[in-house]
Short mmCIF file of C-alpha atoms and ligand atoms in Angstrom, two decimals:
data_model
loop_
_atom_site.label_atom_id
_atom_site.label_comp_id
_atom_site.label_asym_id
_atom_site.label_seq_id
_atom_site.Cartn_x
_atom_site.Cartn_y
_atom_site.Cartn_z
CA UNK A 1 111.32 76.77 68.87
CA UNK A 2 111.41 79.62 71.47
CA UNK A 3 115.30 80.91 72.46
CA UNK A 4 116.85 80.63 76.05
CA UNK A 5 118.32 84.50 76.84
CA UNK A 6 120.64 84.51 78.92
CA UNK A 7 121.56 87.02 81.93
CA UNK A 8 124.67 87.33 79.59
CA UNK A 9 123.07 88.02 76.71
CA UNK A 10 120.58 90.96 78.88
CA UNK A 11 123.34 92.83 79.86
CA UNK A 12 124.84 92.64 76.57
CA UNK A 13 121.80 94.38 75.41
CA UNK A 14 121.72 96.93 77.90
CA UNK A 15 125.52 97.50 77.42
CA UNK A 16 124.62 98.51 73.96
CA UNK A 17 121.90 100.60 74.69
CA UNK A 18 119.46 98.78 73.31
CA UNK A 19 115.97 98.26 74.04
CA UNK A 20 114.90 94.73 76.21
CA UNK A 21 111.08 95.21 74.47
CA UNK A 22 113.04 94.40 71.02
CA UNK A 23 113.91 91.13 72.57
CA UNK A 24 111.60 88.10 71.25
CA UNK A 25 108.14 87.86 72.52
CA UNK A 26 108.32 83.87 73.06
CA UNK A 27 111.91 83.86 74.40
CA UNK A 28 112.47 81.77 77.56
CA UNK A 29 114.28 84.08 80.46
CA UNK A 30 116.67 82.17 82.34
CA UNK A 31 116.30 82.91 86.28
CA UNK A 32 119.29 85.62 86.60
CA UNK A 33 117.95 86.91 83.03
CA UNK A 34 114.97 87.83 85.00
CA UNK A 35 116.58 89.24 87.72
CA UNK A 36 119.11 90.82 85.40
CA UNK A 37 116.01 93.20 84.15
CA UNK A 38 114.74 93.86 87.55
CA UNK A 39 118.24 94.98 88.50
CA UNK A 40 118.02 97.13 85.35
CA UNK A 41 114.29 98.50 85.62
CA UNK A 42 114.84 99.32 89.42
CA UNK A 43 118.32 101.43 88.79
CA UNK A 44 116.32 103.31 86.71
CA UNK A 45 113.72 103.97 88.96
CA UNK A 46 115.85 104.95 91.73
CA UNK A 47 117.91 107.64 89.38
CA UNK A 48 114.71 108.97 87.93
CA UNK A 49 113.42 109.52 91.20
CA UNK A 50 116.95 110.95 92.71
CA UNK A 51 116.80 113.36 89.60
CA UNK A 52 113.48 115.20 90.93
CA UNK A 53 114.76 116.09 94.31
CA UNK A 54 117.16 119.74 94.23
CA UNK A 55 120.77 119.46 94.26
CA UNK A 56 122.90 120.89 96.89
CA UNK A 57 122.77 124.41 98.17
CA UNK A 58 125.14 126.97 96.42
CA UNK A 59 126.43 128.42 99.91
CA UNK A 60 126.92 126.50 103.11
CA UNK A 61 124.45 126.02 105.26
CA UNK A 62 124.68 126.62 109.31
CA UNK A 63 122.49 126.80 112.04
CA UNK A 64 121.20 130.42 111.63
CA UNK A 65 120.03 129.74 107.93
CA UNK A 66 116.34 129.88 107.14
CA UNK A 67 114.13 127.28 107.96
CA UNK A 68 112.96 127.45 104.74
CA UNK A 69 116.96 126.97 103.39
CA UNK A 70 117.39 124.24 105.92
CA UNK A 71 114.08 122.18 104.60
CA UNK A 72 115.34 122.36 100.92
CA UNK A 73 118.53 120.77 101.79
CA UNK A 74 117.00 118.14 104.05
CA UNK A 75 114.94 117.30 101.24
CA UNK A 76 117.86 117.59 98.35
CA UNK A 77 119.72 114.85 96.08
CA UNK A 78 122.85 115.75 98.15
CA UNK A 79 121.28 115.14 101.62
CA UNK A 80 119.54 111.86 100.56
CA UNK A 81 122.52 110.55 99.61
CA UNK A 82 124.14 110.89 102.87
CA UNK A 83 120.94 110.18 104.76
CA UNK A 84 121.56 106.62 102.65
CA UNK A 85 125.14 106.13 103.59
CA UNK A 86 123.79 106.77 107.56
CA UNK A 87 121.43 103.20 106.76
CA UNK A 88 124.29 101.67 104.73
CA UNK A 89 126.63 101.99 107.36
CA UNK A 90 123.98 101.64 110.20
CA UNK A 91 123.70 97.65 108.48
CA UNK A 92 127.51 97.71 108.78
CA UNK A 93 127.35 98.23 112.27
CA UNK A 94 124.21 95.66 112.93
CA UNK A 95 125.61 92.94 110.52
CA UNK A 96 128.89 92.74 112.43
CA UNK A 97 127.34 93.14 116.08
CA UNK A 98 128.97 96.40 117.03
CA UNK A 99 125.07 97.47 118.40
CA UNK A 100 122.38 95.81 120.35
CA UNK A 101 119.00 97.02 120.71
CA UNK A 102 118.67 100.73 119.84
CA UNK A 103 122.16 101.22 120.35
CA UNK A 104 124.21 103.39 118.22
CA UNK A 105 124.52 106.33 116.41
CA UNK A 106 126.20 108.17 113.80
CA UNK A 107 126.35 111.53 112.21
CA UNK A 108 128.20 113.53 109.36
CA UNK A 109 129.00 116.62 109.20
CA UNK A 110 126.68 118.81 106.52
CA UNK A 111 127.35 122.51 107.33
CA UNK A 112 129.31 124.96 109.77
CA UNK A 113 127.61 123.77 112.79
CA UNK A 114 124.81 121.51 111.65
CA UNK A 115 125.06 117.73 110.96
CA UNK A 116 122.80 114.69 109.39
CA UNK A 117 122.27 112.46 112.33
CA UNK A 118 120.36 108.88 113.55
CA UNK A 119 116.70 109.05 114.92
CA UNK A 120 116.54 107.24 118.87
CA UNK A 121 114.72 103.71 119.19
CA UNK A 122 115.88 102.72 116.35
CA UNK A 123 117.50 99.33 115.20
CA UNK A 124 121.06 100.99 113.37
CA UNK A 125 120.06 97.43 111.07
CA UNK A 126 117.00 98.61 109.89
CA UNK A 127 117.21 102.33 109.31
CA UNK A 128 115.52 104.32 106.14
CA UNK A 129 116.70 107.52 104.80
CA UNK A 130 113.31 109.10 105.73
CA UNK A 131 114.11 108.06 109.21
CA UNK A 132 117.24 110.95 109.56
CA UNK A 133 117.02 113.74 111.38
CA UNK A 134 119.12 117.14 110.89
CA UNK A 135 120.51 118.37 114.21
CA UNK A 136 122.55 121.72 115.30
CA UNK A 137 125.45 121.71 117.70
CA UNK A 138 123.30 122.67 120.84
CA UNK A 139 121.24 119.17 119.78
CA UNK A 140 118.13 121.60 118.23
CA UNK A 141 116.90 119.39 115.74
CA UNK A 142 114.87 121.92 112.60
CA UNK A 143 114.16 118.58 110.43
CA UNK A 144 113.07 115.24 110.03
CA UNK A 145 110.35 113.31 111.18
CA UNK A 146 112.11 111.42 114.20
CA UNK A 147 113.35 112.16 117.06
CA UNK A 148 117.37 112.51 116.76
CA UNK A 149 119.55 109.83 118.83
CA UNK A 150 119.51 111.01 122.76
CA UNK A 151 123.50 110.62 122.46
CA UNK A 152 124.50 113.37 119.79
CA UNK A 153 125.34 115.89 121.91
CA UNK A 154 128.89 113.86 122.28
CA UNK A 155 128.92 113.64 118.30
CA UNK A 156 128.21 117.13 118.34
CA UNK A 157 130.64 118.85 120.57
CA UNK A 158 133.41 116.27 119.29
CA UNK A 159 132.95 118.27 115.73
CA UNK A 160 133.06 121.42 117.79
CA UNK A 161 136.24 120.83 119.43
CA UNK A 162 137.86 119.02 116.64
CA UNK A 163 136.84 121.26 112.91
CA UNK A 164 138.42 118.24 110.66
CA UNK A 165 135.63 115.91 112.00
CA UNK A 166 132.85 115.54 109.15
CA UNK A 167 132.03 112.13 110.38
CA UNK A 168 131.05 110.90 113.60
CA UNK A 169 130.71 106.77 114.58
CA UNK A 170 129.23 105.14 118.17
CA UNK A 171 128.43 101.70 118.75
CA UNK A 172 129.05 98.80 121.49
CA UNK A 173 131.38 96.22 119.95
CA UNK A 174 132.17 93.58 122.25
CA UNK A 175 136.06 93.43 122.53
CA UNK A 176 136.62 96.93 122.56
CA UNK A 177 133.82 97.97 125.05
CA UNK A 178 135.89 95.10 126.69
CA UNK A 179 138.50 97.08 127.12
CA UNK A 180 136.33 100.26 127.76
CA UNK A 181 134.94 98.25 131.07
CA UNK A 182 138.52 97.82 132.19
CA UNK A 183 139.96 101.23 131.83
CA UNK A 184 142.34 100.04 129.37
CA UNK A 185 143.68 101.64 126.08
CA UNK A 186 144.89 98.28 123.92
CA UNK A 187 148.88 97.54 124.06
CA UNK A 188 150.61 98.95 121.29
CA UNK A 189 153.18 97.79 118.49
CA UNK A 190 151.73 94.28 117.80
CA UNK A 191 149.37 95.33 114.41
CA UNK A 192 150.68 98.28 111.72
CA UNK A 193 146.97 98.54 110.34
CA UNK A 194 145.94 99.84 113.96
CA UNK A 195 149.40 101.93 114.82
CA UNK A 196 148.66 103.87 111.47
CA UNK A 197 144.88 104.29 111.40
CA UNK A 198 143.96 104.57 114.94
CA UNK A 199 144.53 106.68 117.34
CA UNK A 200 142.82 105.53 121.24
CA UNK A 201 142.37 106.80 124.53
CA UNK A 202 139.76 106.23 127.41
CA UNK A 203 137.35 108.67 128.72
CA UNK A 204 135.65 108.08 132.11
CA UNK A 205 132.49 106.78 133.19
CA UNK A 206 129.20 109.50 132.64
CA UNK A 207 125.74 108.90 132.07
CA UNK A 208 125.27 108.70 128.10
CA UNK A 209 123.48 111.58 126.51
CA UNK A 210 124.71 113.93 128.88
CA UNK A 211 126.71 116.97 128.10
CA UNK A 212 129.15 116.33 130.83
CA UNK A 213 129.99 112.89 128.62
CA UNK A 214 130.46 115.18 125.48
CA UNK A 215 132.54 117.11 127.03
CA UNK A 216 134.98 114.41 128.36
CA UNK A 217 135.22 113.59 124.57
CA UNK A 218 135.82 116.30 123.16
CA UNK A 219 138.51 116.57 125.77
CA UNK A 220 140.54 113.57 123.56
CA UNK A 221 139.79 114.15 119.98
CA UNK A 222 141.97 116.86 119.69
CA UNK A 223 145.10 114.07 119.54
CA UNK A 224 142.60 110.70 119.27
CA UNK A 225 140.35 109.77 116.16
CA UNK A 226 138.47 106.67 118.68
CA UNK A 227 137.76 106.89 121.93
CA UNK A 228 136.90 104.18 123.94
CA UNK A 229 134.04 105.65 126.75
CA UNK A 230 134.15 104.05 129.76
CA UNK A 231 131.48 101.19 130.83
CA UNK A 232 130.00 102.46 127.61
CA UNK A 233 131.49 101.67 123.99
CA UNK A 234 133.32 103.20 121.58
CA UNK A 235 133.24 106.79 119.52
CA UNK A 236 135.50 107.60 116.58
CA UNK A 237 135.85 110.16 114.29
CA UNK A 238 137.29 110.83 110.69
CA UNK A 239 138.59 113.86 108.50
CA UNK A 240 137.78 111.89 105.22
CA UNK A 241 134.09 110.47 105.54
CA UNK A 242 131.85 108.48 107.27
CA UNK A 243 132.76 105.56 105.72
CA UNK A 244 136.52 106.22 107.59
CA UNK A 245 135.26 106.95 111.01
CA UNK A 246 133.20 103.10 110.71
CA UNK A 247 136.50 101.58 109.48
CA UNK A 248 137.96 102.88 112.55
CA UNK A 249 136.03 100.44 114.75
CA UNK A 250 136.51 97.44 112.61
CA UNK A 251 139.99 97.78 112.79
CA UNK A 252 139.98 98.82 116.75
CA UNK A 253 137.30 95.64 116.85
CA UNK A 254 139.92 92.78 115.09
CA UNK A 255 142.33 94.74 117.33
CA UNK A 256 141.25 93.77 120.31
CA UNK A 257 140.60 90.24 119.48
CA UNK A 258 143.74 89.80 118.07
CA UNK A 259 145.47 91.10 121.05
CA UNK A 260 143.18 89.00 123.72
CA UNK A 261 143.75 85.49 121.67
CA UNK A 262 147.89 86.94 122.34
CA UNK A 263 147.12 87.06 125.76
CA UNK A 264 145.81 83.35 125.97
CA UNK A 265 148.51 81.61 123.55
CA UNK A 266 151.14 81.15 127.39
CA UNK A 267 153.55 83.12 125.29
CA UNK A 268 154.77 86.90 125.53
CA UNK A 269 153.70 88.96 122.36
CA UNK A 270 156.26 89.80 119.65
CA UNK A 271 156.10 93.52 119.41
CA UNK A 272 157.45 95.87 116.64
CA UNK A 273 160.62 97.62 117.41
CA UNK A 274 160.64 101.45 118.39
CA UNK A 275 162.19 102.38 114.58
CA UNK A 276 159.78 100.10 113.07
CA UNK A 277 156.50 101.69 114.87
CA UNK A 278 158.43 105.17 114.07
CA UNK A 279 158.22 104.47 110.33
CA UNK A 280 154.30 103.98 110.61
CA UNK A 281 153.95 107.09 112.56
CA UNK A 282 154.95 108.83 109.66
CA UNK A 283 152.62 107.01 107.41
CA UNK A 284 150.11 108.09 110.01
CA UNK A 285 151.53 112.18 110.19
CA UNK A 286 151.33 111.77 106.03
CA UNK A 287 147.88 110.84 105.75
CA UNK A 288 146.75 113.96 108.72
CA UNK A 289 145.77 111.17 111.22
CA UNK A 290 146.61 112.41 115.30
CA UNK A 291 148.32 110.71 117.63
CA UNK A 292 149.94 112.18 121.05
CA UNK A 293 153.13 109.83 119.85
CA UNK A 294 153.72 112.52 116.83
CA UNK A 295 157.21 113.88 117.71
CA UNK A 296 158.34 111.88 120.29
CA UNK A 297 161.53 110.01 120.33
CA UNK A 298 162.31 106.25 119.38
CA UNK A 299 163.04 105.54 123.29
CA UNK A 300 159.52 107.15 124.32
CA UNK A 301 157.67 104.55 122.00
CA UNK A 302 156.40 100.89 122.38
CA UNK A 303 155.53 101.54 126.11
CA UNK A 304 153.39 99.36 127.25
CA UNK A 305 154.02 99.24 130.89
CA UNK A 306 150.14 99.82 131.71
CA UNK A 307 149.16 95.81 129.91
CA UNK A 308 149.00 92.99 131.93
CA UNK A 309 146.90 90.29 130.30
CA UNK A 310 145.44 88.33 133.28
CA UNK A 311 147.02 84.86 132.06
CA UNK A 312 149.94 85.20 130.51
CA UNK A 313 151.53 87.26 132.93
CA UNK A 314 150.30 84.97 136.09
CA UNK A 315 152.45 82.43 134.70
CA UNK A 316 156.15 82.44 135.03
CA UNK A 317 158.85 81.45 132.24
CA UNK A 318 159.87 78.12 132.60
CA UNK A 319 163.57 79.06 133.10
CA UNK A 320 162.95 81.70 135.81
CA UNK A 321 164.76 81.09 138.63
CA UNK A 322 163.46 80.59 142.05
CA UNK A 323 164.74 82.01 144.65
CA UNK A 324 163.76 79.72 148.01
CA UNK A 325 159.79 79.99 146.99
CA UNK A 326 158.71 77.29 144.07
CA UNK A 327 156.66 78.06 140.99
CA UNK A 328 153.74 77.90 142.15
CA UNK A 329 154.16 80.53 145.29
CA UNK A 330 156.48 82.27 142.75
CA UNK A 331 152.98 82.54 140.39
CA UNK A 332 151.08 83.55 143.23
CA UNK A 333 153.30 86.22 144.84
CA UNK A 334 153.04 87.88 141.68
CA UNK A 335 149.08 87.64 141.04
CA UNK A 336 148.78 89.23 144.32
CA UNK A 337 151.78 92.04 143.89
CA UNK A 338 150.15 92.77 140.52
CA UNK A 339 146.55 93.00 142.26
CA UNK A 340 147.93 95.11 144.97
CA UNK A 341 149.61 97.56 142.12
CA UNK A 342 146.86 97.71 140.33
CA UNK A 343 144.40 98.61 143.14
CA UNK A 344 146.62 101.51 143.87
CA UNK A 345 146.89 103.19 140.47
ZN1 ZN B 401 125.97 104.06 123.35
#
């Protein structure tokens, strides 16, 4: 009677090093058995293939190297790796709805002034490594097949102005390009995981692609690892990798939805305590991450004088006393005084 091999039993085998040909000629595969070989036969297919292109170059590459330098490491081991982690997190970014459309783009960092960047027209869900494009800071673009993303001037002059950048992340998540539309940074001292790992500011309104947007980028990042840009999105950087500068918007993301369902629960947010948002900005100096609020004392912290969610604030506590107007009018004065105020900034 023919045997049933389990997926178990496969990667037992391979474990061992031993060869799946040896295994019965009649046995019965199981369903994951089978796929348990595919798995197998296509891993070593993919290193047998990464093993033919050339490994990295022995000196750094920069803008001024020879075209015939530049080529070799476009087509290296080391390059297609990255130009893999640009797809990987490119699906990231698609999966979880930060990007619509073409929208998006991302680059890292691969020599003095040269970086691996995103092709335009391009779903960020459905790019292939052989889509990537290598792009110098002036946006001159001496490989790949595509056409680089019209926005990477901004990635590029944000590694300009700010050297620890090696990885550069842009998309359009909802909440946060929420917050982008209104001109608002997020309130502080309500979530440690954002006070230590990001760092935010706003830059105004310019047509994307241009260089004058760059430029009023580059303008933040020397204190601000994610900006958000204006009727736009949102661009982040990180000193670690790629990888980093995409965490940055999932946490700025689940920031900004935590902080709007705040806003609708009627009730004021707890916030953290000066001394306790002091002890995570020196988590945050420890681990190199900016932030303008380096240095300053515990009374300068946990301002948040600029937030006024819409709802909350309209409504008045229920023991606020009324003097001569009722609730209501009381409500009302202040919807219109906070209008007023906020027409005037
Ligand atoms: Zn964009």
């Amino acid at each position: 009677m023919p045997s049933v091999i389990t997926a178990k039993e496969i990667e037992e085998v391979i474990a061992k090093g031993g060869d799946l040909k040896s295994l019965p000629a009649d046995a019965i595969l199981t369903p994951s058995a089978k796929d348990a070989i595919r798995d197998h036969a296509n891993s070593r297919r993919s290193s047998a293939s990464a093993s033919t292109g050339s490994p990295a170059p022995a000196k750094p590459l920069n803008s001024k190297s020879p075209k015939s330098e530049l080529d070799a490491y476009f087509n290296s081991t080391a390059a297609r790796e990255l130009k893999e982690q640009l797809c990987d997190i490119g699906r990231r970014l698609w999966q979880r709805e930060y990007v619509d459309g073409n929208g998006g783009n991302i680059a890292i960092r691969v020599g003095e002034d040269i970086a691996l960047c995103t092709p335009t027209l391009v779903s960020k869900g459905f790019m292939k490594p052989e889509d990537m494009c290598l792009v110098d800071f002036e946006g001159n673009q001496p490989c790949g097949a595509k056409k680089r993303t019209s926005e990477i001037l901004m990635h590029m002059q944000i590694m300009k102005r700010q050297p620890k950048a090696v990885a550069t992340c842009h998309c359009h998540p909802p909440y946060s390009t929420g917050f982008a539309v209104a001109g608002l940074v997020p309130p502080t001292c309500m979530i440690p995981e954002y006070e230590v790992f990001s760092s935010v500011a706003v830059a105004p309104y310019r047509t994307p692609g241009t260089p004058e947007m760059g430029q009023l980028v580059a303008d933040l990042v020397d204190k601000h690892n994610t900006i958000l840009m204006a009727n736009h999105g949102v661009v982040s950087w990180s000193h670690n990798n790629l990888e980093d500068a995409y965490f940055k918007m999932e946490i700025l993301e689940a920031y900004c939805r935590t902080v709007l369902v705040t806003a609708q629960l009627g009730k004021p947010a707890q916030t953290m305590t000066s001394g306790q948002l002091q002890d995570l900005l020196k988590i945050k100096a420890s681990l190199g991450i900016p932030d303008p609020r380096h240095g300053l004392k515990e009374c300068e912290l946990c301002d948040n004088a600029e937030w006024r969610p819409g709802v909350a604030c309209a409504l008045p506590a229920k023991d606020t006393p009324t003097i001569g107007l009722d609730a209501d009018a009381e409500a009302m004065v202040k919807v219109i005084t906070d209008q007023l105020l906020a027409q005037m900034r």
